[in-house]
XYZ file of C-alpha atoms in Angstrom:
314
model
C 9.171 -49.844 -7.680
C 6.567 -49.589 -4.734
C 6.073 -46.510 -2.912
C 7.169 -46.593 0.265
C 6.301 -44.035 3.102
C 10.315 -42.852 2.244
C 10.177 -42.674 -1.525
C 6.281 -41.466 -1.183
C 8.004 -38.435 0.409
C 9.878 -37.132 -3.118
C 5.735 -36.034 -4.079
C 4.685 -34.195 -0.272
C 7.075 -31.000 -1.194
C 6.211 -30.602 -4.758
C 2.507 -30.996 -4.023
C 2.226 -28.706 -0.654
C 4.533 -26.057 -3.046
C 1.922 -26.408 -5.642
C -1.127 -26.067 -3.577
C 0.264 -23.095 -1.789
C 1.044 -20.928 -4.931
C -2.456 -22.208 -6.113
C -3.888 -20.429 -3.257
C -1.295 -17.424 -2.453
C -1.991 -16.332 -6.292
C -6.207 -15.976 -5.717
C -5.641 -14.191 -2.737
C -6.253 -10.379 -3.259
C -3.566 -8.021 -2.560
C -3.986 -4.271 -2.384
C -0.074 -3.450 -2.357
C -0.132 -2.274 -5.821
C -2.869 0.061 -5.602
C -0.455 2.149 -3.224
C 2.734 1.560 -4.358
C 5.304 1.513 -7.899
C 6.079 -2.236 -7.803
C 10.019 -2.877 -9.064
C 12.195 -5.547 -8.728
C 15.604 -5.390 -6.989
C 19.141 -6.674 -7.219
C 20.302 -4.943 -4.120
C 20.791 -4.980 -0.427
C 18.811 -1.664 -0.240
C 17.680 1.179 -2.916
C 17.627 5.028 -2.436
C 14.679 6.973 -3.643
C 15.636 10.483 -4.586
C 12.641 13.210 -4.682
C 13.312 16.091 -6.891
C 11.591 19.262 -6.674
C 9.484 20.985 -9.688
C 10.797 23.161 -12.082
C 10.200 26.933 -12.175
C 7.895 28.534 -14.522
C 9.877 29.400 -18.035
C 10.330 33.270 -18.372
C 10.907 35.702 -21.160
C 13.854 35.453 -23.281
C 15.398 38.367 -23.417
C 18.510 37.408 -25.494
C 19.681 35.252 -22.780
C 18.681 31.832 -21.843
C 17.884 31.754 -17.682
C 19.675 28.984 -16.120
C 17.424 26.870 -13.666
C 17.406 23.062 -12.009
C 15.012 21.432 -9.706
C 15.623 21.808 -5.935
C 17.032 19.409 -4.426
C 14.711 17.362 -2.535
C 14.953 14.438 0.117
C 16.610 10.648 -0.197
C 15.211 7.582 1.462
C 17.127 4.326 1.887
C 15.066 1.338 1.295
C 16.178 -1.653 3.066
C 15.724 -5.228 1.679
C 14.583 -7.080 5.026
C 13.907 -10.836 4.811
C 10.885 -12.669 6.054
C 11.318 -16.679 6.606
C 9.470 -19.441 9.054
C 10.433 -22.973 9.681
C 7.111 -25.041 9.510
C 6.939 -28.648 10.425
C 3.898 -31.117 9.982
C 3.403 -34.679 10.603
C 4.731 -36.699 7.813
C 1.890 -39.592 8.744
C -0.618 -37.200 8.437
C 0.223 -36.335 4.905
C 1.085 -39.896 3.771
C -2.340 -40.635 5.422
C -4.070 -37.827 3.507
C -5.899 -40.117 1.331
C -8.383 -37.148 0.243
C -5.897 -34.318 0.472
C -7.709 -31.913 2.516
C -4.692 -32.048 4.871
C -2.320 -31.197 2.240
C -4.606 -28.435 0.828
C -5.563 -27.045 4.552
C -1.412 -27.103 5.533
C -0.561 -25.130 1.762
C -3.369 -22.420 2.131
C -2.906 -21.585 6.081
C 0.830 -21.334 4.847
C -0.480 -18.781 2.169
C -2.746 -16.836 3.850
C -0.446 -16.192 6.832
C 2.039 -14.973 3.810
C -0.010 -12.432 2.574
C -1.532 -11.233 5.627
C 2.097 -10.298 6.124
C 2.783 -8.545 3.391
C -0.348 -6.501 3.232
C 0.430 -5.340 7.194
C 4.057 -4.741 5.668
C 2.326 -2.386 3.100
C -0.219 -0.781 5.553
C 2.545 -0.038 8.476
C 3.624 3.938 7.090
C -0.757 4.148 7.317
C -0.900 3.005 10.938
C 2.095 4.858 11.854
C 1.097 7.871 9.554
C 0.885 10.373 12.284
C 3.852 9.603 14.489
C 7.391 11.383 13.864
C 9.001 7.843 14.287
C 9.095 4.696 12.492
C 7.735 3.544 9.661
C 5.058 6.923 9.692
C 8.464 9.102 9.986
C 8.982 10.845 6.334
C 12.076 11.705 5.012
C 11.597 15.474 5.381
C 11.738 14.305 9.131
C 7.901 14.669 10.214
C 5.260 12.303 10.221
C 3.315 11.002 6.951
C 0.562 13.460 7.753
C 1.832 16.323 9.083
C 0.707 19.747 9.342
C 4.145 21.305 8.604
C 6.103 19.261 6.046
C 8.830 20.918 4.646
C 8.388 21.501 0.796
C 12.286 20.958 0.582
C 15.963 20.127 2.420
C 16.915 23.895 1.902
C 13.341 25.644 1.679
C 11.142 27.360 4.302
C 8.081 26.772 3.193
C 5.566 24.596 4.891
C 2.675 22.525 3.885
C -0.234 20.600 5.458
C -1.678 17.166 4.711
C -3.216 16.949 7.626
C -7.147 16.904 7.700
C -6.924 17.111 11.835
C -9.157 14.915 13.569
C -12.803 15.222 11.918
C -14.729 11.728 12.143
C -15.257 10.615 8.322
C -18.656 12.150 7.048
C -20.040 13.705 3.710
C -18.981 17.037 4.563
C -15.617 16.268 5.399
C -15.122 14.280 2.573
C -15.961 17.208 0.593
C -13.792 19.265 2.362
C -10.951 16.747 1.854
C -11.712 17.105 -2.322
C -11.293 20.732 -1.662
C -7.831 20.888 0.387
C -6.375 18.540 -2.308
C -7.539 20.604 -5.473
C -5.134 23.600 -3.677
C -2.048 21.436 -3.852
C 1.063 22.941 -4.045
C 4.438 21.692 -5.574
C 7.638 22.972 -3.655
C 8.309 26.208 -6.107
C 4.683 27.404 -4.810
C 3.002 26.724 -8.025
C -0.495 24.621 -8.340
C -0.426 20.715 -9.068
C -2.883 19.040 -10.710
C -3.920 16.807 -8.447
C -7.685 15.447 -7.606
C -8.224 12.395 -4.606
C -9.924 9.470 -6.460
C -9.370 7.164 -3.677
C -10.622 6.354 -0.038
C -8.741 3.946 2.360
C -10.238 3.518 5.968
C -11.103 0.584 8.281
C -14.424 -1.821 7.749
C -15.674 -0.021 11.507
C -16.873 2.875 9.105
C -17.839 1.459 6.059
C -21.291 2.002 5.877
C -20.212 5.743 6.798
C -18.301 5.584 3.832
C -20.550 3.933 1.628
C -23.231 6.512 2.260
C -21.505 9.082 1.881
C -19.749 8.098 -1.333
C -22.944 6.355 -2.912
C -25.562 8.455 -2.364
C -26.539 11.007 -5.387
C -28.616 12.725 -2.560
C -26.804 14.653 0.412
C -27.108 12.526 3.036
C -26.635 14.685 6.005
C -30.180 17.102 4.714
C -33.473 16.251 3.651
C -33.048 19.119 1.293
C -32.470 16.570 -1.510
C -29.032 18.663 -2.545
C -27.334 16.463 -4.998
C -24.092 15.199 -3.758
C -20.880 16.518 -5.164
C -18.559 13.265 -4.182
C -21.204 10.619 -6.172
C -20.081 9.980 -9.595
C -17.912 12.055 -11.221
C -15.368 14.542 -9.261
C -14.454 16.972 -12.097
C -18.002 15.887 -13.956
C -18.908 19.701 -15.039
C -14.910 21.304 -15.206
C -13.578 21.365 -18.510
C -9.929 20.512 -18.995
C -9.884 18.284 -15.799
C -9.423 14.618 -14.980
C -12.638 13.836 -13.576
C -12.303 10.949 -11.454
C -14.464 8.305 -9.353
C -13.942 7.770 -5.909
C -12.990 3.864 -5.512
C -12.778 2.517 -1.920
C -9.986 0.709 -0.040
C -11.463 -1.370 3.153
C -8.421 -2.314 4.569
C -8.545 -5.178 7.955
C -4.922 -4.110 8.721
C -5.446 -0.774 9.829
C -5.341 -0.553 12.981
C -7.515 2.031 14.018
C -10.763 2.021 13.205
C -11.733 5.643 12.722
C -8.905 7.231 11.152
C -9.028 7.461 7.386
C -7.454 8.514 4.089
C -8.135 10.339 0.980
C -5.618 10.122 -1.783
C -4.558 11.040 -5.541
C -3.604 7.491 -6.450
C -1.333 8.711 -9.420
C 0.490 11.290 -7.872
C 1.209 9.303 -4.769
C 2.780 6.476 -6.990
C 4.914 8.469 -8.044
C 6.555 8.658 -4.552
C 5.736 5.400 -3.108
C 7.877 2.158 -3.999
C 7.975 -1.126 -3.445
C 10.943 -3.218 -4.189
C 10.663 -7.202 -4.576
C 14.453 -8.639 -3.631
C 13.301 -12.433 -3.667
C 9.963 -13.743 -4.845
C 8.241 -15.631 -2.328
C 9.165 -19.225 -2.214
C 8.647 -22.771 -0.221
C 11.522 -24.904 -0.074
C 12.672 -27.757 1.943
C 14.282 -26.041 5.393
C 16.235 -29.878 5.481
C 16.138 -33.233 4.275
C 13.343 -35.677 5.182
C 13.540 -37.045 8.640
C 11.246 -39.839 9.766
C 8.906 -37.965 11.637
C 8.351 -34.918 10.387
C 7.726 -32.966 6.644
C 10.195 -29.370 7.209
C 9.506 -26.667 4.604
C 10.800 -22.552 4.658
C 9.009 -20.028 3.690
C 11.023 -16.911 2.899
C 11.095 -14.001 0.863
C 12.886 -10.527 0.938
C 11.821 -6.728 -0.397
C 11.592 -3.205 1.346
C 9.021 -0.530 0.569
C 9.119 3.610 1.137
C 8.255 6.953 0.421
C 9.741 9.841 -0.577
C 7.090 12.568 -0.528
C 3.867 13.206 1.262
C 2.252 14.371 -1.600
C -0.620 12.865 -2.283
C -2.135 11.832 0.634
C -4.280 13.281 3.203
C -5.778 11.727 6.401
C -7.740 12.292 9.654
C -6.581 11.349 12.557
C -9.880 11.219 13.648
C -11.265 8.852 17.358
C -15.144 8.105 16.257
């Protein structure tokens, strides 16, 4: 049987589908560097935070009754993301070397996963603002410089590195605030930053700083304590590199982040409802090729911990 413009249409959707999941699976995505990735069969998922257990005491014939505190809940919400897209069907009939086909899939790509990735980087750019996606569930922003350390507690903690500019010497000072971490009973965590996230307007403030096995803000030739190895010289501690996060979808380009990726996945999720997916939006007309591209999931967080930053304006 010949193939006619109508029955050539049966291989446009299966090849555009094709070459967009060719290119939407090379493109880089940082979402699991920051958050617990699970997959979801509901309309929304609650995240419950539970506080730390006390230290264990004496026995002195009688076993002491104790149970976590109980901490805050956060409702994750399974939103859905979908566009109608419409092309030419001439143009892909036509498309005798398929660069048309090929340009059409990976714009359709790209614009998904620049979505998702601003998804993931919203509680960042909203981190210091009571409202929104930067509101935590203890009911302050992300970084805040009185979180609550639980729903019934009175004790406050900071995250909050105020609004230095990133340089060696407050990146230092950032690996000092976080090796004083506190859980909500008062007691020490073990926690150490091992990861940077900030905007590409600093980067070769960052890279300097992180780089360098000399100082770089004296000509004293001090060795620098952030290059290499955190912990390098401390027995009985993780001793962790610094790796670097250069995000495009922050959108300011001075503030930045410090974080204890390990810790802070223990809090942060993200929940995949529906896989992303190109289907036909209709049946063929005679004009034009109609495809959907839709998928649904919901991300959160539950505790601050973790996760410092600067809300810093140069």
């Amino acid at each position: 049987m010949a193939a006619t413009s109508n029955t050539h249409n049966a291989f446009l959707y299966p090849a555009i589908r094709k070459a967009y999941f060719n290119h939407f699976t090379q493109l880089k995505s940082k979402i699991s560097t920051f958050y617990s990735i699970e997959n979801s069969d509901k309309n929304f998922e609650t995240m419950v935070q539970l506080g730390a257990m006390q230290d264990i005491p004496v026995f002195n014939g009688t076993l002491s009754k104790s149970q976590p505190n109980q901490g805050y809940t956060k409702q994750v919400s399974m939103q859905r993301w979908g566009l109608q897209v419409e092309i030419e069907r001439d143009l892909l009939e036509d498309d005798q070397t398929g660069a048309i086909r090929r340009g059409f899939s990976q714009g359709l790509a790209e614009s998904s996963r620049r979505t998702r990735e601003k998804y993931a980087m919203e509680p960042f750019n909203g981190a210091f603002t009571a409202s929104g996606s930067g509101l935590g569930p203890d009911g302050v922003a992300l970084i805040s410089a009185a979180h609550p350390t639980t729903a019934s507690s009175t004790l406050t903690f900071s995250n909050s590195l105020g609004t230095v500019p990133f340089t060696y010497a407050n990146l230092q000072s950032a690996v000092q605030t976080s090796l004083q971490l506190r859980d909500d009973q008062g007691n020490p965590i073990s926690s150490m930053i091992d990861r940077i996230l900030y905007h590409p307007a600093i980067h070769s403030r960052v890279l300097e700083a992180v780089i360098s096995t000399d100082r770089p803000d004296t000509g004293s030739r001090a060795r620098s304590t952030v290059n290499g190895n955190l912990m390098e010289r401390v027995e009985d501690e993780d001793s962790p590199k610094l790796k670097l996060t250069c995000s495009r979808y922050l959108t300011n380009p001075f503030r930045w982040f410090v974080m204890d990726e390990q810790l802070m996945k223990k809090f942060w999720m993200w929940f995949d409802r529906e896989p992303v997916d190109v289907t036909k939006a209709s049946d063929w007309n005679t004009l034009m090729v109609l495809l959907a591209i839709t998928w649904r999931c919901g991300r959160g967080f539950v505790d601050w911990r973790g996760v410092y930053g600067s809300n810093a304006t140069a």
